[in-house]
Amino acid sequence: MDKLTVRDADVAGKRVFVRVDFNVPIADGKVQDDSRIRAAVPTIALLVQAGARVILASHLGRPNGKVVDSLRLRPVGQRLAELIRRNVPVTGDALGVGTEDALKRMRPGEIVMLENLRFHPEEEANDPGFAATLASYADVYVNDAFGTAHRAHASTVGIADQLPAFAGLLMERELTMLSKLLEAPERPFAAILGGAKVSDKIAVIDNLLTKVDLLVLGGGMANTFLLAKGKTIGKSLAEPDRVEDARRILATAEKNGVRVVLPVDVIVAKEVTRGTEYKTLLAEKIPASWHIVDLGKQSQELMLDALADVKTVFWNGPLGVFEIPSFAHGTNAVARMLADRADQGATVVVGGGDSVAAITRQGLASKMTHISTGGGASLEFLEGRVLPGVTVLLDREPAEQPKPAATKSTPKPAAKKAAASATKKATTTKTPAATKTPAATKAAAKTASRK
Ligand code: ADP
Ligand code: MG
């Protein structure tokens, strides 16, 4: 990874603003799924151990710039406190004198969590004044919120203009794992794409078509491909205005030598509900009153067979309406198979809220090589887009690396030294892209806090 990480930062005694993605489901005042909280623990623990003052900041849900009591971060603070066995007080507001005082009183190794950033409309607007106030709380900025890195908000982009900005350990892991898929996948490399809508996934399919050997399509989005192949699909979920895209994708796949596997038989149901009537049909001519809701047995076998020897897999999107147990068989079968592949050394990366939920429900999450904490962010990354929250992080100085083409210049011993010291004292090794020196940064932060 070409970004400096929290391990490169000098944080002892410093105030460190850590943007985390604690956007977790909450019901009855309790966190329902704490995986995103657990995923940030390594970064928080590293900072606490290094004697930093750790200021955590996150959004939760969509309060649209207003205070919404059910979206307060207190339950998240409590869960984190249990996980790391430390006090995690949550401020009543991300701004205000009370918060500033609480932050001033912090001692090395202590943690404070700011209240939901999105209670302020300035967060999502990437308002420079709001970003400056957040920056004024700290000496160092760490972004561990991979799931929010595709958004240019005050706490993900604006703040990084004003403080030396490092990747957290989760951010590092996500970027490393996802870049590996795009840059150096061990082959055969397969993408399995399912889920509801093909429109969400066209861009990622387009980019992956230049990388993968095999594309397995299922779920609601495969229906649009069935239409493109001239099949009838009854009342099934589909996007007729995307049939052209589907056709183009199939043509590109053929041109690129990418094998595409579509369902050959499907489970169809009278309604997309529990307890409804259902049966298996060939995916050719589905009668008008039926919905495709899952893969049939033949499709499962075909797909498992196609995936049998893959060395790298990316999976996004369930292959049926997995929320209803009778229609979760295809999704479950593929999940079990991928867990096996991972056991045998294949790299299996899964991204997407619902796909991850399906895997977690089967207790298979820990078997996979990497479960991405960012649905939208991981898709945008795999589309080949640059995530704004990643761009603003400090670049690692390119190491004195093999340049086979450059015959004349031999690496100087000095270069090695410079690289080594760069990793040690990162705050002093600004790349040309980062224009401000740490001193200027501090000054800017101070000016900001004065107003
Ligand atoms: P992810 O969150 O993993 O990215 P998506 O959000 O794209 O996945 O899609 C998940 C949704 O797709 C689930 O709610 C699931 O019920 C739905 N889905 C999958 N297959 C079908 C289908 N055949 N018909 C209707 N909905 C489907
Ligand atoms: Mg989803």
Tab-separated table of C-alpha atoms and ligand atoms in Angstrom:
chain	number	residue	atom	x	y	z
A	1	MET	CA	0.000	0.000	0.000
A	2	ASP	CA	1.380	3.396	-0.966
A	3	LYS	CA	-0.113	5.346	1.950
A	4	LEU	CA	1.501	6.058	5.289
A	5	THR	CA	-0.227	4.285	8.135
A	6	VAL	CA	-0.780	4.927	11.808
A	7	ARG	CA	2.314	2.770	12.404
A	8	ASP	CA	4.394	5.437	10.657
A	9	ALA	CA	3.021	8.258	12.793
A	10	ASP	CA	4.584	9.667	15.909
A	11	VAL	CA	1.594	9.656	18.258
A	12	ALA	CA	2.908	9.408	21.826
A	13	GLY	CA	1.162	12.044	23.908
A	14	LYS	CA	-0.468	13.493	20.781
A	15	ARG	CA	-4.152	14.136	20.217
A	16	VAL	CA	-5.194	11.823	17.433
A	17	PHE	CA	-8.482	12.290	15.599
A	18	VAL	CA	-9.585	8.868	14.352
A	19	ARG	CA	-12.399	8.709	11.816
A	20	VAL	CA	-14.020	5.326	12.264
A	21	ASP	CA	-17.021	3.785	10.538
A	22	PHE	CA	-19.288	2.852	13.427
A	23	ASN	CA	-22.393	3.004	11.287
A	24	VAL	CA	-23.828	-0.180	12.809
A	25	PRO	CA	-27.383	-1.457	13.177
A	26	ILE	CA	-28.924	-0.517	16.533
A	27	ALA	CA	-32.208	-1.771	17.984
A	28	ASP	CA	-33.599	-1.226	21.478
A	29	GLY	CA	-30.527	0.788	22.403
A	30	LYS	CA	-28.196	-2.134	21.611
A	31	VAL	CA	-25.709	-2.733	18.817
A	32	GLN	CA	-27.021	-5.628	16.690
A	33	ASP	CA	-23.861	-6.338	14.712
A	34	ASP	CA	-20.563	-5.123	16.116
A	35	SER	CA	-18.272	-6.269	13.296
A	36	ARG	CA	-17.438	-2.727	12.228
A	37	ILE	CA	-16.574	-1.829	15.822
A	38	ARG	CA	-14.375	-4.905	16.217
A	39	ALA	CA	-12.671	-4.117	12.929
A	40	ALA	CA	-11.437	-0.765	14.265
A	41	VAL	CA	-10.125	-2.147	17.555
A	42	PRO	CA	-6.570	-2.850	16.325
A	43	THR	CA	-6.032	0.796	15.381
A	44	ILE	CA	-7.552	2.072	18.622
A	45	ALA	CA	-5.525	-0.388	20.706
A	46	LEU	CA	-2.314	0.582	18.925
A	47	LEU	CA	-2.945	4.273	19.646
A	48	VAL	CA	-3.880	3.685	23.282
A	49	GLN	CA	-0.758	1.610	23.802
A	50	ALA	CA	1.362	4.277	22.183
A	51	GLY	CA	0.034	6.796	24.696
A	52	ALA	CA	-2.046	8.855	22.288
A	53	ARG	CA	-5.165	10.761	23.287
A	54	VAL	CA	-7.704	9.081	21.048
A	55	ILE	CA	-10.613	11.118	19.727
A	56	LEU	CA	-13.016	8.847	17.861
A	57	ALA	CA	-15.520	10.225	15.366
A	58	SER	CA	-18.179	8.501	13.266
A	59	HIS	CA	-21.541	8.931	11.683
A	60	LEU	CA	-24.529	6.724	12.405
A	61	GLY	CA	-27.486	6.391	10.057
A	62	ARG	CA	-29.001	9.285	8.186
A	63	PRO	CA	-30.034	12.028	10.592
A	64	ASN	CA	-29.831	14.558	7.736
A	65	GLY	CA	-28.101	17.270	9.694
A	66	LYS	CA	-30.416	17.192	12.718
A	67	VAL	CA	-30.177	15.651	16.150
A	68	VAL	CA	-32.030	12.324	16.153
A	69	ASP	CA	-31.965	10.714	19.582
A	70	SER	CA	-32.221	7.162	18.260
A	71	LEU	CA	-29.023	7.796	16.265
A	72	ARG	CA	-26.865	8.807	19.199
A	73	LEU	CA	-23.565	6.924	19.502
A	74	ARG	CA	-23.909	5.970	23.177
A	75	PRO	CA	-24.696	2.285	22.510
A	76	VAL	CA	-21.668	2.166	20.215
A	77	GLY	CA	-19.443	3.692	22.905
A	78	GLN	CA	-20.726	1.098	25.367
A	79	ARG	CA	-20.024	-1.787	23.005
A	80	LEU	CA	-16.533	-0.508	22.245
A	81	ALA	CA	-15.877	-0.075	25.964
A	82	GLU	CA	-16.797	-3.744	26.520
A	83	LEU	CA	-14.555	-4.839	23.683
A	84	ILE	CA	-11.471	-2.926	24.749
A	85	ARG	CA	-12.189	-2.850	28.483
A	86	ARG	CA	-11.728	0.866	28.758
A	87	ASN	CA	-13.954	3.801	29.369
A	88	VAL	CA	-15.349	5.326	26.165
A	89	PRO	CA	-17.353	8.429	27.044
A	90	VAL	CA	-19.401	9.925	24.209
A	91	THR	CA	-19.762	13.714	24.069
A	92	GLY	CA	-23.252	15.225	23.825
A	93	ASP	CA	-22.339	16.928	20.553
A	94	ALA	CA	-19.402	16.902	18.130
A	95	LEU	CA	-19.072	20.665	18.665
A	96	GLY	CA	-19.317	23.050	21.595
A	97	VAL	CA	-17.506	24.218	24.687
A	98	GLY	CA	-18.405	21.105	26.678
A	99	THR	CA	-16.775	18.917	24.061
A	100	GLU	CA	-13.703	21.118	23.807
A	101	ASP	CA	-13.297	20.965	27.592
A	102	ALA	CA	-13.694	17.205	27.659
A	103	LEU	CA	-11.026	16.875	24.985
A	104	LYS	CA	-8.658	19.222	26.822
A	105	ARG	CA	-8.945	17.136	29.969
A	106	MET	CA	-7.924	13.922	28.176
A	107	ARG	CA	-4.764	12.203	29.334
A	108	PRO	CA	-2.487	9.989	27.261
A	109	GLY	CA	-4.080	6.611	26.590
A	110	GLU	CA	-7.617	7.910	27.093
A	111	ILE	CA	-10.452	7.693	24.578
A	112	VAL	CA	-13.358	10.040	23.897
A	113	MET	CA	-15.965	9.531	21.182
A	114	LEU	CA	-17.610	12.517	19.538
A	115	GLU	CA	-21.380	12.420	19.070
A	116	ASN	CA	-22.731	11.503	15.598
A	117	LEU	CA	-21.023	13.826	13.110
A	118	ARG	CA	-24.042	13.854	10.798
A	119	PHE	CA	-26.139	15.704	13.372
A	120	HIS	CA	-24.417	18.668	11.677
A	121	PRO	CA	-25.244	19.268	7.994
A	122	GLU	CA	-21.710	20.661	7.587
A	123	GLU	CA	-20.270	17.142	7.867
A	124	GLU	CA	-21.743	15.823	4.629
A	125	ALA	CA	-21.322	19.225	2.957
A	126	ASN	CA	-17.571	18.992	3.655
A	127	ASP	CA	-17.812	22.469	5.151
A	128	PRO	CA	-14.304	23.936	5.621
A	129	GLY	CA	-15.190	25.661	8.905
A	130	PHE	CA	-16.567	22.457	10.379
A	131	ALA	CA	-13.515	20.529	9.158
A	132	ALA	CA	-11.248	23.162	10.718
A	133	THR	CA	-12.992	22.839	14.077
A	134	LEU	CA	-12.613	19.058	14.006
A	135	ALA	CA	-8.958	19.511	13.030
A	136	SER	CA	-8.446	21.905	15.945
A	137	TYR	CA	-9.125	19.039	18.352
A	138	ALA	CA	-6.060	17.097	17.282
A	139	ASP	CA	-2.413	16.994	16.138
A	140	VAL	CA	-2.714	13.945	13.914
A	141	TYR	CA	-5.516	12.536	11.756
A	142	VAL	CA	-6.105	8.836	11.167
A	143	ASN	CA	-8.756	7.500	8.822
A	144	ASP	CA	-9.879	3.970	9.634
A	145	ALA	CA	-13.358	4.412	8.120
A	146	PHE	CA	-12.953	2.486	4.894
A	147	GLY	CA	-16.737	2.158	4.592
A	148	THR	CA	-17.024	5.948	4.292
A	149	ALA	CA	-13.902	6.558	2.184
A	150	HIS	CA	-15.957	6.981	-1.005
A	151	ARG	CA	-17.605	10.082	0.498
A	152	ALA	CA	-15.937	13.498	0.491
A	153	HIS	CA	-17.132	14.737	3.876
A	154	ALA	CA	-15.588	17.075	6.453
A	155	SER	CA	-14.298	14.208	8.612
A	156	THR	CA	-13.009	12.154	5.697
A	157	VAL	CA	-11.583	14.769	3.336
A	158	GLY	CA	-11.757	18.351	4.664
A	159	ILE	CA	-9.941	17.603	7.910
A	160	ALA	CA	-7.056	15.908	6.091
A	161	ASP	CA	-6.078	19.263	4.560
A	162	GLN	CA	-5.228	20.547	8.002
A	163	LEU	CA	-3.543	17.690	9.806
A	164	PRO	CA	-0.953	15.074	8.858
A	165	ALA	CA	-3.227	12.275	7.626
A	166	PHE	CA	-2.550	8.538	8.021
A	167	ALA	CA	-4.399	5.348	7.158
A	168	GLY	CA	-5.634	3.229	10.053
A	169	LEU	CA	-4.875	-0.492	10.147
A	170	LEU	CA	-8.335	-1.454	8.894
A	171	MET	CA	-8.065	1.050	6.057
A	172	GLU	CA	-4.670	-0.433	5.226
A	173	ARG	CA	-5.985	-3.983	5.215
A	174	GLU	CA	-8.979	-3.098	3.058
A	175	LEU	CA	-6.819	-1.276	0.516
A	176	THR	CA	-4.218	-4.022	0.448
A	177	MET	CA	-6.757	-6.801	-0.033
A	178	LEU	CA	-8.816	-4.990	-2.643
A	179	SER	CA	-5.794	-3.741	-4.594
A	180	LYS	CA	-4.515	-7.297	-4.748
A	181	LEU	CA	-7.682	-8.246	-6.613
A	182	LEU	CA	-7.117	-5.561	-9.212
A	183	GLU	CA	-3.353	-5.737	-9.503
A	184	ALA	CA	-2.080	-9.232	-8.948
A	185	PRO	CA	-4.813	-11.820	-8.545
A	186	GLU	CA	-3.715	-15.413	-8.559
A	187	ARG	CA	-5.548	-17.151	-11.402
A	188	PRO	CA	-8.115	-18.364	-12.128
A	189	PHE	CA	-9.835	-15.263	-10.750
A	190	ALA	CA	-13.633	-15.265	-10.465
A	191	ALA	CA	-16.176	-12.608	-9.584
A	192	ILE	CA	-19.546	-13.705	-8.251
A	193	LEU	CA	-22.118	-10.958	-8.481
A	194	GLY	CA	-25.675	-11.107	-7.274
A	195	GLY	CA	-28.022	-8.911	-5.308
A	196	ALA	CA	-31.006	-6.915	-6.295
A	197	LYS	CA	-30.109	-4.461	-9.008
A	198	VAL	CA	-27.794	-4.682	-11.967
A	199	SER	CA	-27.689	-0.890	-12.195
A	200	ASP	CA	-25.667	-0.758	-8.943
A	201	LYS	CA	-23.104	-3.143	-10.363
A	202	ILE	CA	-22.601	-2.253	-14.010
A	203	ALA	CA	-19.521	-0.140	-13.385
A	204	VAL	CA	-17.871	-2.808	-11.245
A	205	ILE	CA	-18.651	-5.524	-13.799
A	206	ASP	CA	-17.180	-3.348	-16.548
A	207	ASN	CA	-13.918	-2.964	-14.675
A	208	LEU	CA	-13.742	-6.584	-13.506
A	209	LEU	CA	-14.285	-7.808	-17.063
A	210	THR	CA	-10.748	-6.688	-17.799
A	211	LYS	CA	-9.410	-8.704	-14.828
A	212	VAL	CA	-11.367	-11.903	-14.227
A	213	ASP	CA	-11.411	-15.292	-15.926
A	214	LEU	CA	-14.902	-16.181	-14.734
A	215	LEU	CA	-18.021	-14.176	-13.992
A	216	VAL	CA	-20.824	-15.901	-12.086
A	217	LEU	CA	-24.131	-14.027	-12.062
A	218	GLY	CA	-27.118	-14.732	-9.846
A	219	GLY	CA	-29.754	-13.045	-7.714
A	220	GLY	CA	-32.178	-10.451	-8.976
A	221	MET	CA	-29.612	-8.830	-11.227
A	222	ALA	CA	-29.103	-12.008	-13.261
A	223	ASN	CA	-32.728	-11.660	-14.414
A	224	THR	CA	-31.820	-8.680	-16.580
A	225	PHE	CA	-29.134	-10.849	-18.210
A	226	LEU	CA	-31.699	-13.591	-18.803
A	227	LEU	CA	-33.850	-10.975	-20.555
A	228	ALA	CA	-30.837	-9.954	-22.620
A	229	LYS	CA	-30.531	-13.573	-23.731
A	230	GLY	CA	-34.136	-13.607	-24.859
A	231	LYS	CA	-35.616	-15.608	-21.972
A	232	THR	CA	-38.890	-14.692	-20.307
A	233	ILE	CA	-38.790	-14.137	-16.559
A	234	GLY	CA	-42.424	-13.674	-15.461
A	235	LYS	CA	-42.887	-11.179	-12.650
A	236	SER	CA	-39.240	-11.404	-11.525
A	237	LEU	CA	-37.338	-8.348	-10.427
A	238	ALA	CA	-35.494	-6.909	-13.446
A	239	GLU	CA	-34.433	-3.628	-15.026
A	240	PRO	CA	-35.624	-3.619	-18.636
A	241	ASP	CA	-33.828	-0.317	-19.266
A	242	ARG	CA	-30.545	-2.116	-18.494
A	243	VAL	CA	-30.982	-4.958	-20.951
A	244	GLU	CA	-28.741	-3.130	-23.417
A	245	ASP	CA	-26.005	-2.859	-20.759
A	246	ALA	CA	-26.375	-6.556	-20.038
A	247	ARG	CA	-26.028	-7.355	-23.739
A	248	ARG	CA	-22.939	-5.196	-24.012
A	249	ILE	CA	-21.412	-6.843	-20.936
A	250	LEU	CA	-22.015	-10.315	-22.363
A	251	ALA	CA	-20.412	-9.271	-25.650
A	252	THR	CA	-17.379	-7.769	-23.911
A	253	ALA	CA	-16.991	-10.899	-21.807
A	254	GLU	CA	-16.918	-13.013	-24.922
A	255	LYS	CA	-14.386	-10.713	-26.555
A	256	ASN	CA	-12.176	-10.759	-23.444
A	257	GLY	CA	-12.414	-14.527	-23.080
A	258	VAL	CA	-14.248	-14.283	-19.759
A	259	ARG	CA	-16.545	-17.222	-19.085
A	260	VAL	CA	-19.984	-16.079	-17.888
A	261	VAL	CA	-22.143	-18.469	-15.877
A	262	LEU	CA	-25.839	-17.607	-15.553
A	263	PRO	CA	-28.553	-19.626	-13.808
A	264	VAL	CA	-29.855	-22.514	-15.918
A	265	ASP	CA	-32.628	-23.452	-13.509
A	266	VAL	CA	-34.256	-21.350	-10.809
A	267	ILE	CA	-36.626	-21.504	-7.872
A	268	VAL	CA	-39.756	-19.542	-8.703
A	269	ALA	CA	-42.335	-18.432	-6.154
A	270	LYS	CA	-45.894	-17.118	-6.328
A	271	GLU	CA	-44.967	-14.253	-4.030
A	272	VAL	CA	-41.673	-13.049	-2.602
A	273	THR	CA	-42.746	-13.950	0.937
A	274	ARG	CA	-42.308	-16.695	3.481
A	275	GLY	CA	-44.639	-19.671	3.257
A	276	THR	CA	-45.565	-19.035	-0.378
A	277	GLU	CA	-45.903	-21.711	-3.045
A	278	TYR	CA	-42.664	-22.419	-4.974
A	279	LYS	CA	-41.073	-24.844	-7.423
A	280	THR	CA	-38.044	-25.321	-9.703
A	281	LEU	CA	-38.163	-24.390	-13.391
A	282	LEU	CA	-35.624	-24.119	-16.189
A	283	ALA	CA	-34.543	-20.511	-16.631
A	284	GLU	CA	-36.037	-20.337	-20.103
A	285	LYS	CA	-39.721	-19.440	-20.090
A	286	ILE	CA	-40.963	-18.459	-16.669
A	287	PRO	CA	-44.780	-18.119	-16.669
A	288	ALA	CA	-46.172	-14.644	-16.150
A	289	SER	CA	-47.319	-15.038	-12.547
A	290	TRP	CA	-44.050	-16.333	-11.002
A	291	HIS	CA	-40.998	-14.646	-9.462
A	292	ILE	CA	-37.433	-15.971	-9.664
A	293	VAL	CA	-36.190	-16.086	-6.067
A	294	ASP	CA	-33.195	-18.461	-5.932
A	295	LEU	CA	-30.843	-20.702	-7.912
A	296	GLY	CA	-32.055	-24.170	-8.776
A	297	LYS	CA	-29.977	-27.304	-8.080
A	298	GLN	CA	-28.519	-27.487	-11.582
A	299	SER	CA	-27.408	-23.855	-11.414
A	300	GLN	CA	-25.764	-24.492	-8.077
A	301	GLU	CA	-23.896	-27.475	-9.454
A	302	LEU	CA	-22.855	-25.598	-12.563
A	303	MET	CA	-21.559	-22.681	-10.523
A	304	LEU	CA	-19.772	-24.785	-7.910
A	305	ASP	CA	-18.163	-26.734	-10.708
A	306	ALA	CA	-17.030	-23.568	-12.496
A	307	LEU	CA	-15.587	-22.279	-9.224
A	308	ALA	CA	-13.889	-25.518	-8.253
A	309	ASP	CA	-10.338	-24.517	-9.165
A	310	VAL	CA	-10.402	-20.740	-8.649
A	311	LYS	CA	-7.500	-19.205	-6.747
A	312	THR	CA	-9.034	-15.766	-6.224
A	313	VAL	CA	-12.692	-14.839	-5.762
A	314	PHE	CA	-14.562	-11.634	-5.188
A	315	TRP	CA	-18.193	-12.011	-4.137
A	316	ASN	CA	-20.792	-9.306	-3.868
A	317	GLY	CA	-24.540	-9.785	-3.649
A	318	PRO	CA	-26.631	-12.773	-2.523
A	319	LEU	CA	-27.764	-15.225	-5.200
A	320	GLY	CA	-31.391	-15.266	-4.106
A	321	VAL	CA	-33.829	-13.755	-1.642
A	322	PHE	CA	-31.703	-15.169	1.167
A	323	GLU	CA	-33.685	-13.396	3.892
A	324	ILE	CA	-36.324	-16.126	3.374
A	325	PRO	CA	-34.751	-19.465	4.394
A	326	SER	CA	-36.398	-21.489	1.603
A	327	PHE	CA	-34.767	-19.151	-0.928
A	328	ALA	CA	-31.296	-19.042	0.658
A	329	HIS	CA	-30.042	-22.373	-0.717
A	330	GLY	CA	-28.031	-20.982	-3.625
A	331	THR	CA	-26.436	-18.283	-1.481
A	332	ASN	CA	-25.648	-20.770	1.278
A	333	ALA	CA	-24.176	-23.338	-1.093
A	334	VAL	CA	-21.843	-20.788	-2.657
A	335	ALA	CA	-20.849	-19.477	0.788
A	336	ARG	CA	-19.940	-22.991	1.977
A	337	MET	CA	-17.982	-23.648	-1.174
A	338	LEU	CA	-16.028	-20.407	-0.851
A	339	ALA	CA	-15.226	-21.175	2.779
A	340	ASP	CA	-13.775	-24.473	1.529
A	341	ARG	CA	-11.794	-22.766	-1.205
A	342	ALA	CA	-10.381	-20.331	1.343
A	343	ASP	CA	-9.446	-23.273	3.576
A	344	GLN	CA	-7.484	-24.673	0.670
A	345	GLY	CA	-5.556	-21.478	0.234
A	346	ALA	CA	-7.604	-19.504	-2.274
A	347	THR	CA	-8.055	-15.776	-1.641
A	348	VAL	CA	-11.740	-15.112	-1.001
A	349	VAL	CA	-12.889	-11.527	-0.581
A	350	VAL	CA	-16.510	-10.704	0.169
A	351	GLY	CA	-18.002	-7.219	0.114
A	352	GLY	CA	-21.549	-5.920	0.489
A	353	GLY	CA	-23.832	-5.623	3.505
A	354	ASP	CA	-26.254	-8.384	2.532
A	355	SER	CA	-23.675	-10.859	1.239
A	356	VAL	CA	-21.687	-10.444	4.431
A	357	ALA	CA	-24.869	-10.881	6.487
A	358	ALA	CA	-25.589	-14.127	4.618
A	359	ILE	CA	-22.107	-15.452	5.381
A	360	THR	CA	-22.173	-14.329	8.983
A	361	ARG	CA	-25.536	-16.018	9.493
A	362	GLN	CA	-23.915	-19.313	8.481
A	363	GLY	CA	-20.977	-18.748	10.792
A	364	LEU	CA	-18.572	-18.703	7.839
A	365	ALA	CA	-17.255	-15.141	8.100
A	366	SER	CA	-14.017	-16.090	9.848
A	367	LYS	CA	-13.216	-18.644	7.132
A	368	MET	CA	-13.011	-16.069	4.352
A	369	THR	CA	-9.721	-14.354	3.549
A	370	HIS	CA	-11.227	-10.904	3.837
A	371	ILE	CA	-14.676	-9.558	4.602
A	372	SER	CA	-14.855	-5.952	3.540
A	373	THR	CA	-16.479	-3.548	5.984
A	374	GLY	CA	-17.416	-1.244	3.132
A	375	GLY	CA	-20.148	-2.211	0.678
A	376	GLY	CA	-20.335	0.921	-1.448
A	377	ALA	CA	-16.690	1.786	-0.885
A	378	SER	CA	-15.425	-1.645	-1.928
A	379	LEU	CA	-17.540	-1.562	-5.087
A	380	GLU	CA	-16.302	1.910	-5.997
A	381	PHE	CA	-12.737	0.814	-5.390
A	382	LEU	CA	-13.189	-2.211	-7.645
A	383	GLU	CA	-14.769	0.029	-10.272
A	384	GLY	CA	-11.248	1.436	-10.486
A	385	ARG	CA	-12.244	4.766	-8.977
A	386	VAL	CA	-10.051	6.695	-6.613
A	387	LEU	CA	-11.735	7.080	-3.226
A	388	PRO	CA	-11.601	10.698	-2.016
A	389	GLY	CA	-10.970	9.657	1.590
A	390	VAL	CA	-7.931	7.666	0.456
A	391	THR	CA	-6.467	10.249	-1.912
A	392	VAL	CA	-6.016	12.768	0.916
A	393	LEU	CA	-3.892	10.436	3.047
A	394	LEU	CA	-0.131	10.951	2.989
A	395	ASP	CA	1.732	9.007	0.335
A	396	ARG	CA	4.607	6.784	1.238
A	397	GLU	CA	7.833	7.922	-0.394
A	398	PRO	CA	8.477	5.501	-3.210
A	399	ALA	CA	11.153	3.115	-1.983
A	400	GLU	CA	14.383	2.711	-3.962
A	401	GLN	CA	12.769	0.047	-6.033
A	402	PRO	CA	13.863	-2.004	-8.991
A	403	LYS	CA	13.699	-0.018	-12.163
A	404	PRO	CA	14.863	-2.654	-14.595
A	405	ALA	CA	14.578	-0.275	-17.542
A	406	ALA	CA	16.816	2.395	-16.005
A	407	THR	CA	20.197	0.938	-16.809
A	408	LYS	CA	22.453	3.808	-15.807
A	409	SER	CA	21.450	4.883	-12.322
A	410	THR	CA	22.443	2.465	-9.627
A	411	PRO	CA	20.587	2.817	-6.328
A	412	LYS	CA	22.468	5.054	-3.933
A	413	PRO	CA	22.965	3.895	-0.363
A	414	ALA	CA	21.533	7.237	0.760
A	415	ALA	CA	18.209	6.423	-0.814
A	416	LYS	CA	17.814	3.427	1.420
A	417	LYS	CA	18.477	5.492	4.505
A	418	ALA	CA	15.970	8.100	3.483
A	419	ALA	CA	13.313	5.457	2.974
A	420	ALA	CA	14.007	3.939	6.369
A	421	SER	CA	13.773	7.237	8.168
A	422	ALA	CA	10.640	8.070	6.224
A	423	THR	CA	8.858	5.147	7.770
A	424	LYS	CA	10.022	6.090	11.232
A	425	LYS	CA	9.204	9.755	11.367
A	426	ALA	CA	6.438	10.124	8.914
A	427	THR	CA	5.157	13.478	10.087
A	428	THR	CA	8.320	15.049	8.797
A	429	THR	CA	8.332	13.411	5.383
A	430	LYS	CA	5.699	15.241	3.414
A	431	THR	CA	5.319	14.253	-0.176
A	432	PRO	CA	5.107	16.953	-2.817
A	433	ALA	CA	1.351	16.365	-2.952
A	434	ALA	CA	0.948	17.396	0.672
A	435	THR	CA	1.864	21.028	0.515
A	436	LYS	CA	1.771	22.026	4.154
A	437	THR	CA	4.544	21.369	6.618
A	438	PRO	CA	3.523	20.057	10.020
A	439	ALA	CA	4.226	23.503	11.467
A	440	ALA	CA	1.971	25.182	8.929
A	441	THR	CA	-0.627	22.546	9.649
A	442	LYS	CA	-0.554	23.267	13.341
A	443	ALA	CA	-0.734	26.983	12.699
A	444	ALA	CA	-3.736	26.482	10.457
A	445	ALA	CA	-5.425	24.377	13.071
A	446	LYS	CA	-4.763	27.002	15.698
A	447	THR	CA	-6.138	29.823	13.593
A	448	ALA	CA	-9.182	27.723	12.948
A	449	SER	CA	-9.783	27.012	16.599
A	450	ARG	CA	-9.556	30.668	17.490
A	451	LYS	CA	-12.646	31.750	15.635
B	1	ADP	P1	-25.086	-6.482	-1.054
B	1	ADP	O1	-25.691	-5.739	0.136
B	1	ADP	O2	-24.393	-7.730	-0.642
B	1	ADP	O3	-24.270	-5.579	-1.920
B	1	ADP	P2	-27.445	-6.048	-2.621
B	1	ADP	O4	-27.853	-4.998	-1.654
B	1	ADP	O5	-27.041	-5.653	-3.962
B	1	ADP	O6	-26.318	-6.976	-1.959
B	1	ADP	O7	-28.650	-7.081	-2.820
B	1	ADP	C1	-29.214	-7.758	-1.728
B	1	ADP	C2	-30.682	-7.973	-1.951
B	1	ADP	O8	-30.921	-8.628	-3.186
B	1	ADP	C3	-31.284	-8.849	-0.878
B	1	ADP	O9	-32.217	-8.099	-0.136
B	1	ADP	C4	-31.940	-9.974	-1.663
B	1	ADP	O10	-33.212	-10.333	-1.152
B	1	ADP	C5	-32.090	-9.373	-3.037
B	1	ADP	N1	-32.247	-10.406	-4.061
B	1	ADP	C6	-31.384	-11.378	-4.379
B	1	ADP	N2	-31.902	-12.163	-5.340
B	1	ADP	C7	-33.123	-11.681	-5.638
B	1	ADP	C8	-34.164	-12.052	-6.541
B	1	ADP	N3	-34.039	-13.102	-7.343
B	1	ADP	N4	-35.294	-11.305	-6.558
B	1	ADP	C9	-35.413	-10.248	-5.750
B	1	ADP	N5	-34.473	-9.850	-4.881
B	1	ADP	C10	-33.339	-10.548	-4.817
B	2	MG	MG	-27.355	-4.361	0.295
